[in-house]
Short mmCIF file of C-alpha atoms and ligand atoms in Angstrom, two decimals:
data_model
loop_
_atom_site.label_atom_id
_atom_site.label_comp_id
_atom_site.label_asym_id
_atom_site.label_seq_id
_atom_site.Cartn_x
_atom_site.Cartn_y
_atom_site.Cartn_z
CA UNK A 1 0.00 0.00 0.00
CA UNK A 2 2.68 2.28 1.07
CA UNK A 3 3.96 2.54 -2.79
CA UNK A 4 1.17 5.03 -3.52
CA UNK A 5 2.93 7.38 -0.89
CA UNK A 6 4.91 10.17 -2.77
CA UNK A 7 7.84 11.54 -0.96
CA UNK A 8 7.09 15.19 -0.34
CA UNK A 9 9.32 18.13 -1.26
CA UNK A 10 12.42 18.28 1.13
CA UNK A 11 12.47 21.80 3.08
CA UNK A 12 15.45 23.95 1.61
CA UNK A 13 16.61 24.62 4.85
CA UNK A 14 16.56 21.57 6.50
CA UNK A 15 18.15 19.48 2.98
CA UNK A 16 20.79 22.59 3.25
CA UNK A 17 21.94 21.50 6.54
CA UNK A 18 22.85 17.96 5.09
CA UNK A 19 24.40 19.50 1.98
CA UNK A 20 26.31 21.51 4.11
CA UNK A 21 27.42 18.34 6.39
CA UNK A 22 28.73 16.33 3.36
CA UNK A 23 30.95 19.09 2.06
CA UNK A 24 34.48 17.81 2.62
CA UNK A 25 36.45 21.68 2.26
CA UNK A 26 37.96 23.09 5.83
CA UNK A 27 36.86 26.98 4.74
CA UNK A 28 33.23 25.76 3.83
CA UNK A 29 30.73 28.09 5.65
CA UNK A 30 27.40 27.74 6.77
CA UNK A 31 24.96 30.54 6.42
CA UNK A 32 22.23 28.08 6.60
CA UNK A 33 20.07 26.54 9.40
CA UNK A 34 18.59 29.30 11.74
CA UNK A 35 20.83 28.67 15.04
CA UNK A 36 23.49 30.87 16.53
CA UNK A 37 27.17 30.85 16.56
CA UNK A 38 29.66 31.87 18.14
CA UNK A 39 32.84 33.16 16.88
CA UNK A 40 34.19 30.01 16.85
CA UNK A 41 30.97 28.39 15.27
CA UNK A 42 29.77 26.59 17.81
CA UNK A 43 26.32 27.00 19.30
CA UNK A 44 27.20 26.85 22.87
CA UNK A 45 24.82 26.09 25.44
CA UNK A 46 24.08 29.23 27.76
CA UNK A 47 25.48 29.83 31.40
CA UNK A 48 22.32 29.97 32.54
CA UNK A 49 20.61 27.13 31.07
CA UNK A 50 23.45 24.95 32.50
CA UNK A 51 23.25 26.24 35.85
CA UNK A 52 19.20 26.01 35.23
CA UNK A 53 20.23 22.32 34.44
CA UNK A 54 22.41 21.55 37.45
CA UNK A 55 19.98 22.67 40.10
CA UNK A 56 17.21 21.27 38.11
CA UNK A 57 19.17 17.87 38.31
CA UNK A 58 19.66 18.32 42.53
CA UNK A 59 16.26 19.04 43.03
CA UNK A 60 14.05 17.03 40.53
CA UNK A 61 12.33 14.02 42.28
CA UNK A 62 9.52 12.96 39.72
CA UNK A 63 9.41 13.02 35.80
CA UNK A 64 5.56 12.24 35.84
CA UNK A 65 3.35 13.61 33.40
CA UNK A 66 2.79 17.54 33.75
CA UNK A 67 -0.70 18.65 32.26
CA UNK A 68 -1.79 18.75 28.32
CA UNK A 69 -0.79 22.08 28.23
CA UNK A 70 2.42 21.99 30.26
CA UNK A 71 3.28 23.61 33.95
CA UNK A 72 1.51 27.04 34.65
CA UNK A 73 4.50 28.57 36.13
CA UNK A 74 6.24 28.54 32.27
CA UNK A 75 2.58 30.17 31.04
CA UNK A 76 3.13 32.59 33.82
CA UNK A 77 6.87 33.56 32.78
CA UNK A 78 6.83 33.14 29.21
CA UNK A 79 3.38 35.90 29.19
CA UNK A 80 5.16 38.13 31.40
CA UNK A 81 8.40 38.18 28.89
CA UNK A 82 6.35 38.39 25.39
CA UNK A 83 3.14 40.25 26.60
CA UNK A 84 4.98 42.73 29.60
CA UNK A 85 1.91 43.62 31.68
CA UNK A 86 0.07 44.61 28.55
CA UNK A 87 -2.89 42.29 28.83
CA UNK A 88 -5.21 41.63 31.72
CA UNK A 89 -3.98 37.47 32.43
CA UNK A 90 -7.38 36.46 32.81
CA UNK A 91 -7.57 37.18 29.11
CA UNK A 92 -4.68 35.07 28.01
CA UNK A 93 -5.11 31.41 27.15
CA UNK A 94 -1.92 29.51 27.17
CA UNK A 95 -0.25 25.74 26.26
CA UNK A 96 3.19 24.96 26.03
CA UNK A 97 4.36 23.44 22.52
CA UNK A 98 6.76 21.41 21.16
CA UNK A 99 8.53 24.62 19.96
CA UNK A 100 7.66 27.63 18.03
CA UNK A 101 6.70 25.49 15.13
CA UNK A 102 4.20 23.49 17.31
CA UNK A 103 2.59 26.75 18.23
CA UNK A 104 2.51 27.93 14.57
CA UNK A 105 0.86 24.32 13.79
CA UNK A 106 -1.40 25.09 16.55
CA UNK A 107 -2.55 29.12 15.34
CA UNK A 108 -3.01 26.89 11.65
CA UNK A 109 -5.46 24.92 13.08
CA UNK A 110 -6.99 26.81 15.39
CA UNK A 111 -8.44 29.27 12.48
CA UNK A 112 -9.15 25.96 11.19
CA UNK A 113 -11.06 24.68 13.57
CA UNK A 114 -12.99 27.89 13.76
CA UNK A 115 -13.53 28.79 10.17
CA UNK A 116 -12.41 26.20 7.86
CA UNK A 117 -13.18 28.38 4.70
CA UNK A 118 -11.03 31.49 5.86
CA UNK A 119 -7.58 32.14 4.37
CA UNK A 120 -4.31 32.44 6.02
CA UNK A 121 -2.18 35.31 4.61
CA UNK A 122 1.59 34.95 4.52
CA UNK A 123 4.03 37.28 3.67
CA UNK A 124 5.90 36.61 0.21
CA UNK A 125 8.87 35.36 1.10
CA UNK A 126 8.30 33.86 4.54
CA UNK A 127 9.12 31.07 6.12
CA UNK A 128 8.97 28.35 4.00
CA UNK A 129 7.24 26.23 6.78
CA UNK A 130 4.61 28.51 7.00
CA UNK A 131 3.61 27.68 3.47
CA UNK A 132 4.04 23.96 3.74
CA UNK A 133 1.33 23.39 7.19
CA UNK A 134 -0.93 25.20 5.61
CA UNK A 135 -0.62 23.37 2.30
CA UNK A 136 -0.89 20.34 4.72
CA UNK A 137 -3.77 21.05 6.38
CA UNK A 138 -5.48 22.38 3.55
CA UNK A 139 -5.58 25.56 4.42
CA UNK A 140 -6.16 28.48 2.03
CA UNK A 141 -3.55 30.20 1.18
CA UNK A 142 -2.97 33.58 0.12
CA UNK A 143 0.09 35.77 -0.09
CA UNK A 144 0.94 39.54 0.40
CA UNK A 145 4.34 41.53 -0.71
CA UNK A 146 6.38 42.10 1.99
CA UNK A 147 10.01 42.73 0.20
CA UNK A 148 10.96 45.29 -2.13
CA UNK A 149 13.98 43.42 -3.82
CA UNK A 150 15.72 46.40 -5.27
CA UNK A 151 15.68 48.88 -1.78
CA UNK A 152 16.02 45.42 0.07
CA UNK A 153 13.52 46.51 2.82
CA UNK A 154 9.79 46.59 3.18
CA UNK A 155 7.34 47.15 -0.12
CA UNK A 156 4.69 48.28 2.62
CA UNK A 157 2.59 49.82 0.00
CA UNK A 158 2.62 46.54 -1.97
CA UNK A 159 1.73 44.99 1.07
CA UNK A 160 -1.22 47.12 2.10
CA UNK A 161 -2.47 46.86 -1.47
CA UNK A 162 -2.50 43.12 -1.33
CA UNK A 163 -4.26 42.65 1.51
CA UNK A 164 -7.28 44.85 0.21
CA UNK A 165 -8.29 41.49 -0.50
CA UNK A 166 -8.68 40.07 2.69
CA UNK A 167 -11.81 38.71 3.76
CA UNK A 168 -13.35 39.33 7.47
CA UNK A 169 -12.36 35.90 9.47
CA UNK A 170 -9.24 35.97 7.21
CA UNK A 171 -6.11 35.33 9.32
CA UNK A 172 -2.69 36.76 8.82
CA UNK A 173 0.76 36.02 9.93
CA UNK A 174 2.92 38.48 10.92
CA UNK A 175 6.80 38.49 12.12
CA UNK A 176 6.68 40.08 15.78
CA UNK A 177 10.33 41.32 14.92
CA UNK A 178 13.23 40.17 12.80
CA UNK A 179 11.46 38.79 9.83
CA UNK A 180 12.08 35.20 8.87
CA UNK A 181 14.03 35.49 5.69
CA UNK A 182 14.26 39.05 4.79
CA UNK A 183 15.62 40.79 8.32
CA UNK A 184 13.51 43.48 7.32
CA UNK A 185 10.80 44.92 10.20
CA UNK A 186 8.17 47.02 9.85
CA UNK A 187 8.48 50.63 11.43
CA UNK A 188 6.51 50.89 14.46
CA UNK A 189 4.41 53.51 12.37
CA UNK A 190 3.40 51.19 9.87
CA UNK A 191 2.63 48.54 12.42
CA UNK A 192 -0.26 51.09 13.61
CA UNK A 193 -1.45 51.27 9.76
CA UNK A 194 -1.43 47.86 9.65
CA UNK A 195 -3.39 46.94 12.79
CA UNK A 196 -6.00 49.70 11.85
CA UNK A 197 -6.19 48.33 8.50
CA UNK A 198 -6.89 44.50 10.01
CA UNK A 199 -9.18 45.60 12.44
CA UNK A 200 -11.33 47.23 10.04
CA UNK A 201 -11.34 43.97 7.82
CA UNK A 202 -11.52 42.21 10.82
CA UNK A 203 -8.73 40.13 9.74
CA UNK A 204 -7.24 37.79 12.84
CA UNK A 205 -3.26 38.18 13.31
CA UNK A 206 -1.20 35.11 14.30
CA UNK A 207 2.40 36.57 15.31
CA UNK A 208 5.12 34.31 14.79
CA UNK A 209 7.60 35.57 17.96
CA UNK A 210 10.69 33.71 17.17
CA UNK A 211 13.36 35.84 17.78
CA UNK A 212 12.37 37.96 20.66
CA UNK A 213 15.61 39.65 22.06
CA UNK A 214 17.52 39.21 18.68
CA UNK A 215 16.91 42.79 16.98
CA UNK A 216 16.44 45.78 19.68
CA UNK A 217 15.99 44.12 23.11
CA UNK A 218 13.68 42.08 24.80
CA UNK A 219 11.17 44.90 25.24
CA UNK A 220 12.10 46.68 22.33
CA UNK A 221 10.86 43.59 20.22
CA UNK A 222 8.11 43.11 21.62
CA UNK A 223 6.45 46.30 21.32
CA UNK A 224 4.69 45.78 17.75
CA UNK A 225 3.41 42.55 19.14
CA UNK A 226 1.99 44.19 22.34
CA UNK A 227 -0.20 47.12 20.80
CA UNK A 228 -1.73 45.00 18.30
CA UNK A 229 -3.05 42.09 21.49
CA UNK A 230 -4.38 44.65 22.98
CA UNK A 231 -5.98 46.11 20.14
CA UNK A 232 -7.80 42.99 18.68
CA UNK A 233 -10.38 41.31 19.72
CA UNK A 234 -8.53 37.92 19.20
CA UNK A 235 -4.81 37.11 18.60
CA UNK A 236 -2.69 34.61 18.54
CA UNK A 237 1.17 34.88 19.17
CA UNK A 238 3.56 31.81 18.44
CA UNK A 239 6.52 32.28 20.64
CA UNK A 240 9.37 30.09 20.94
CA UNK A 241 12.51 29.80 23.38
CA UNK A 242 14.64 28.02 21.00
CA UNK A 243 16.72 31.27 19.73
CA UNK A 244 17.16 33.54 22.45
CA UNK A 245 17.75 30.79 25.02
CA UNK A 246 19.44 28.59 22.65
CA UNK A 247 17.64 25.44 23.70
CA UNK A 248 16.88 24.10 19.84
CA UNK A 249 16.39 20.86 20.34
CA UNK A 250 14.58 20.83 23.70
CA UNK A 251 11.09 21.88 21.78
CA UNK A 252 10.23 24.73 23.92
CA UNK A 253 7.41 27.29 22.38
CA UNK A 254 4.24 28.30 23.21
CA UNK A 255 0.50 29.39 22.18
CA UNK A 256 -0.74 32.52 23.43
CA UNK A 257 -4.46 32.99 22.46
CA UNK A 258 -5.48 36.63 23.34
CA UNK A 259 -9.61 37.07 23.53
CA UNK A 260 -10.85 40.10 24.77
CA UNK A 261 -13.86 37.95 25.56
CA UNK A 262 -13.65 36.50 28.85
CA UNK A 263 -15.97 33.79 28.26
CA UNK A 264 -14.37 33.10 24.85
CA UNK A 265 -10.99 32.61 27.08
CA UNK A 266 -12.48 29.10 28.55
CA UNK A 267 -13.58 27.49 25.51
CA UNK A 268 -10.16 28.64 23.82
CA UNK A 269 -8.02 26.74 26.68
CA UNK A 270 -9.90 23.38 25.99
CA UNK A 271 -9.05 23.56 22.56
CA UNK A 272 -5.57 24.39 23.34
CA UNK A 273 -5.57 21.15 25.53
CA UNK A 274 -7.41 19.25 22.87
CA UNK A 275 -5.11 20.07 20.35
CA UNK A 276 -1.96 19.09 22.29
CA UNK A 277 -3.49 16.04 23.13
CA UNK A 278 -4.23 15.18 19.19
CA UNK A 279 -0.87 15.38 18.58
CA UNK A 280 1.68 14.67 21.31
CA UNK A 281 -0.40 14.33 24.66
CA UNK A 282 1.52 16.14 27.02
CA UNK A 283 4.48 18.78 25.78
CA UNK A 284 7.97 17.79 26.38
CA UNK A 285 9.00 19.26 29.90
CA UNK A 286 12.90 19.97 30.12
CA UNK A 287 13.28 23.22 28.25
CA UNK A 288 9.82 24.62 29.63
CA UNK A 289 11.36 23.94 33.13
CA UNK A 290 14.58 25.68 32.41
CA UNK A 291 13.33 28.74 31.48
CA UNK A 292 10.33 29.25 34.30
CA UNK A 293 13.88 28.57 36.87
CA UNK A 294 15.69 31.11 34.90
CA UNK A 295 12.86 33.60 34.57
CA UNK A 296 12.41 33.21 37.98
CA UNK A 297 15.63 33.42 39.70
CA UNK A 298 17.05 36.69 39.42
CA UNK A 299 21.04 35.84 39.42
CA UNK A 300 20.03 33.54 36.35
CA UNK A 301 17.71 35.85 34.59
CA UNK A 302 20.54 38.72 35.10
CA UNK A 303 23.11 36.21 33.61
CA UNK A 304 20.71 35.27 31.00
CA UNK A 305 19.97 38.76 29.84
CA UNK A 306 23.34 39.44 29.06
CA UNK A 307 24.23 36.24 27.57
CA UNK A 308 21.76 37.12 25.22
CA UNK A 309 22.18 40.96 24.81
CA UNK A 310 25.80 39.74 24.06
CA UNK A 311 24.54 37.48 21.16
CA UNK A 312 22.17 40.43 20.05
CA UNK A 313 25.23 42.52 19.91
CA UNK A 314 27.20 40.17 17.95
CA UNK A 315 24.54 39.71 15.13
CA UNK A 316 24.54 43.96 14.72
CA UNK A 317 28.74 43.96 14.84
CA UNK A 318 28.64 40.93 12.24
CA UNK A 319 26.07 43.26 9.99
CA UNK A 320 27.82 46.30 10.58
CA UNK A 321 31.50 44.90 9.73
CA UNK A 322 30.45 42.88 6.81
CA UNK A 323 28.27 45.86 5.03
CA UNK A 324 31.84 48.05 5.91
CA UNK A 325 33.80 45.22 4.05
CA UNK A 326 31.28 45.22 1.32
CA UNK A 327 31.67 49.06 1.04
CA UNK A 328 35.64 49.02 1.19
CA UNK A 329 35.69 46.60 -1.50
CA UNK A 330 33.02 48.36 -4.24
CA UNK A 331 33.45 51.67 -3.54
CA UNK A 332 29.49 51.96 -3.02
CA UNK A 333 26.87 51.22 -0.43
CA UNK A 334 24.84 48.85 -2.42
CA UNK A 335 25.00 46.41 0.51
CA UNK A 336 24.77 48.94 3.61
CA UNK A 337 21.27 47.20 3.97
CA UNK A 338 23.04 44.27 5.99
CA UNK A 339 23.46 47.08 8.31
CA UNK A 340 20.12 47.84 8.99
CA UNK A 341 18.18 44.62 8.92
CA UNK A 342 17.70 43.33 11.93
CA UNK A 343 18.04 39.75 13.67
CA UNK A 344 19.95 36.66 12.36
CA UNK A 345 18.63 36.42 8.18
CA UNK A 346 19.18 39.14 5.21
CA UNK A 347 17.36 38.45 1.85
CA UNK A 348 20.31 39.53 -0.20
CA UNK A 349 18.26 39.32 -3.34
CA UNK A 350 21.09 37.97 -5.33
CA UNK A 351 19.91 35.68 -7.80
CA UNK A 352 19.47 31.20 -7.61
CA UNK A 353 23.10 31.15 -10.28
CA UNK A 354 24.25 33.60 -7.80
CA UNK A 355 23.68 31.33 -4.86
CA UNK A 356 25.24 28.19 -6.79
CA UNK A 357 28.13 29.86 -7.39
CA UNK A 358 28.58 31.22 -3.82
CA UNK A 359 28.12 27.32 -2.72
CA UNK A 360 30.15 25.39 -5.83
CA UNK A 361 33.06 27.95 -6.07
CA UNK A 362 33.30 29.52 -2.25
CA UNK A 363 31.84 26.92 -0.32
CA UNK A 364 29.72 29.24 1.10
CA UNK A 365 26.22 28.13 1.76
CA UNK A 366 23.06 30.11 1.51
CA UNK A 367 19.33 29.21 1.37
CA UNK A 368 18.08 28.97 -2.23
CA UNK A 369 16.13 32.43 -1.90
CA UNK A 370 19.48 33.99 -0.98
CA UNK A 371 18.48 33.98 2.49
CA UNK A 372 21.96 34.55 4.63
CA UNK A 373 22.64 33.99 8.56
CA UNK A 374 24.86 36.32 9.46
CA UNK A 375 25.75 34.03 12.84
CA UNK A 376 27.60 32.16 10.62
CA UNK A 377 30.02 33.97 9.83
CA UNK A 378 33.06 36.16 12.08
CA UNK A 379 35.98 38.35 11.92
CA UNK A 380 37.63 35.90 9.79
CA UNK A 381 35.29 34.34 7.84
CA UNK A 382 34.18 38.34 6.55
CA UNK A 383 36.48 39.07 4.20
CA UNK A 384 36.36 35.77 2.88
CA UNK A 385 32.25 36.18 2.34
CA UNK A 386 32.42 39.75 0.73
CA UNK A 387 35.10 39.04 -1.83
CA UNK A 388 32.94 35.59 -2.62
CA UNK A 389 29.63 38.04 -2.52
CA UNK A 390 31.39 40.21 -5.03
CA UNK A 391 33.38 37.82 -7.17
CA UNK A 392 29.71 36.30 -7.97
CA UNK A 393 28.79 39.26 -9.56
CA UNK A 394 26.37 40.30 -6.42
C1 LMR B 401 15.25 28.72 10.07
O1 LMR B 401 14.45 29.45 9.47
O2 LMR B 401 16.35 28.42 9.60
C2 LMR B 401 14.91 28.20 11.45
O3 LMR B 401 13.67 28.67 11.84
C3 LMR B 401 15.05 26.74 11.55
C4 LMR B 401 13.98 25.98 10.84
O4 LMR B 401 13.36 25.14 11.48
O5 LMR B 401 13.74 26.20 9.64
#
């Protein structure tokens, strides 16, 4: 039976990752895979997640099952960190996820659930994940501009003019900060256009949050995220702690379903709890546990603040060194976007040759839509990736 199975289409990232793997040169580099690295291309674990880990491992005594949707002291942290004090809690359902893709899965079929005929907007590019759980649950899709190739930043006017088409009950996702590939935000300004704009159409957002702390600050990147939850009537954010506390593998995201509604807020957490259950029971526990002790304890959440303002820091040096190498070398400031966009990807809009060439000749490995993480590269590796860059005709 199993020969009328077709394989499906590998994701780009993911089959990059292997590429990348099998590649026997020493000055290969990997601007791949979405993870950190350090300067010497590792992705270390965190001082504070270990010491998280150590006392967890004194003072664990049972690994029983938690609840469907995971412990209520990582809903309480994890809210506090993404929404500030923004929302009123009683209006917040919550479940912990097996990462930020499980809570994407989980806004997908949520609008689902509620409104099977509704589309789900998606920016063009996006993540190429987004695309391919909607396609899987039969979703509808629909797509609005989001990158002006030749500026390399936000075609907002494109955008609004797309979604002139959207249909009341029609859901959107948005990037809370550090858009996933471009590295190209909103202004705060056009944020506020935007959420009039939806709220008129009635249009529900889902906010994928998962890079909080990676472009301006904790706070800082959570601001666009915060007016619009407590401007619509319902919302639902996607957050994830795999990034900015490094824990990848340990599956650690969550669903925040914002209702203004209290008595919508009830029938929301059941299906939240249903939903996990459908699918993996109860969430894995180990990252969710790490973070409500670090969150809570202030000598780790001190230590982990600057661990990760020092990884924020790195990403903007990395941008800001490689656009200066870019400029020293042509004379012109063709690539001073690099500069500006914010978080770990820039769409460098060169073109699919371009990125064949950058992987055959340099070693240097991109995402098919040009997509670069600048965490992969460092002081060394910079001049290296600019005179590739511009030796393929970029
Ligand atoms: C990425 O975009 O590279 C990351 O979000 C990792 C992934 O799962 O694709």
């Amino acid at each position: 039976m199993f020969e009328s199975l077709t394989a499906p289409p590998p994701d780009k990232i993911i089959q990059l990752i292997q590429k990348f793997r099998e590649d026997p040169r020493e000055q290969k580099i990997d601007l791949g895979v979405g993870v950190y690295k350090n300067a010497s291309g590792i992705t270390p674990v965190m001082e504070a997640v270990k010491e998280a880990e150590l006392r967890l491992w004194n003072s664990q005594t049972t690994k029983t099952y938690t609840s469907l949707v995971g412990e209520i002291g990582f809903h309480e942290v994890m809210i506090k960190l993404i929404l500030g004090g923004s929302i009123p809690r009683d209006n917040i359902a919550a479940a912990h996820t097996a990462g930020g893709t499980g809570a994407v899965r989980m806004a997908f079929e949520i609008i689902k659930l509620a409104s099977p005929e509704s589309s789900v907007w998606i920016s063009n590019p996006s993540w190429p994940n987004h695309r391919a759980i909607l396609k899987f649950i039969n979703m509808n899709i629909r797509e609005y501009s989001y990158f002006d190739r030749d500026s390399r930043s936000v075609d907002f006017s494109g955008m609004m003019s797309d979604l002139k088409d959207a249909r009341p009950g029609d859901a959107i996702v948005l990037h809370g900060c550090c858009h996933n590939p471009t590295g190209s935000d909103l202004s705060y300004s056009q944020w506020e256009e935007l959420a009039e704009f939806l709220l008129e159409r009635k249009v529900i957002p889902i906010i994928d949050f998962a890079y909080q702390g990676f472009g301006d600050g904790l706070d800082e990147d959570a601001k666009n995220l915060r007016m619009i939850a407590s401007k619509f009537p319902e919302t639902l954010i996607a957050g994830s702690c795999s990034k900015n506390f490094g824990i990848y593998r340990e599956r650690t995201g969550i669903m925040l379903a914002v209702v203004q509604e209290n008595k919508t807020k009830s029938v929301i957490q059941s299906v939240l709890s249903s939903l996990n259950r459908l699918s993996l029971s109860f969430p894995p526990d180990h990252g969710a546990r790490l973070v409500t002790m670090i969150l809570n304890d202030d000598e780790l959440s001190v230590l982990w603040r600057e661990e990760l303002e020092a990884t924020r820091k790195n990403l903007q040096d990395l941008r800001v060194r490689l656009a200066g190498e870019l400029r020293d070398l042509t004379g012109s400031d063709r690539f001073g976007f690099l500069a500006s966009h914010k978080g770990m990807f820039s769409l460098t809009g060169c073109s699919p040759e371009q990125v064949v060439t950058m992987r055959e000749k340099h070693g240097i490995y991109l995402v098919g839509d040009s997509r670069i993480n600048v965490a992969g590269l460092n002081e060394d590796s910079i001049p290296q990736m600019a005179r590739a860059m511009v030796n393929s005709g970029m």
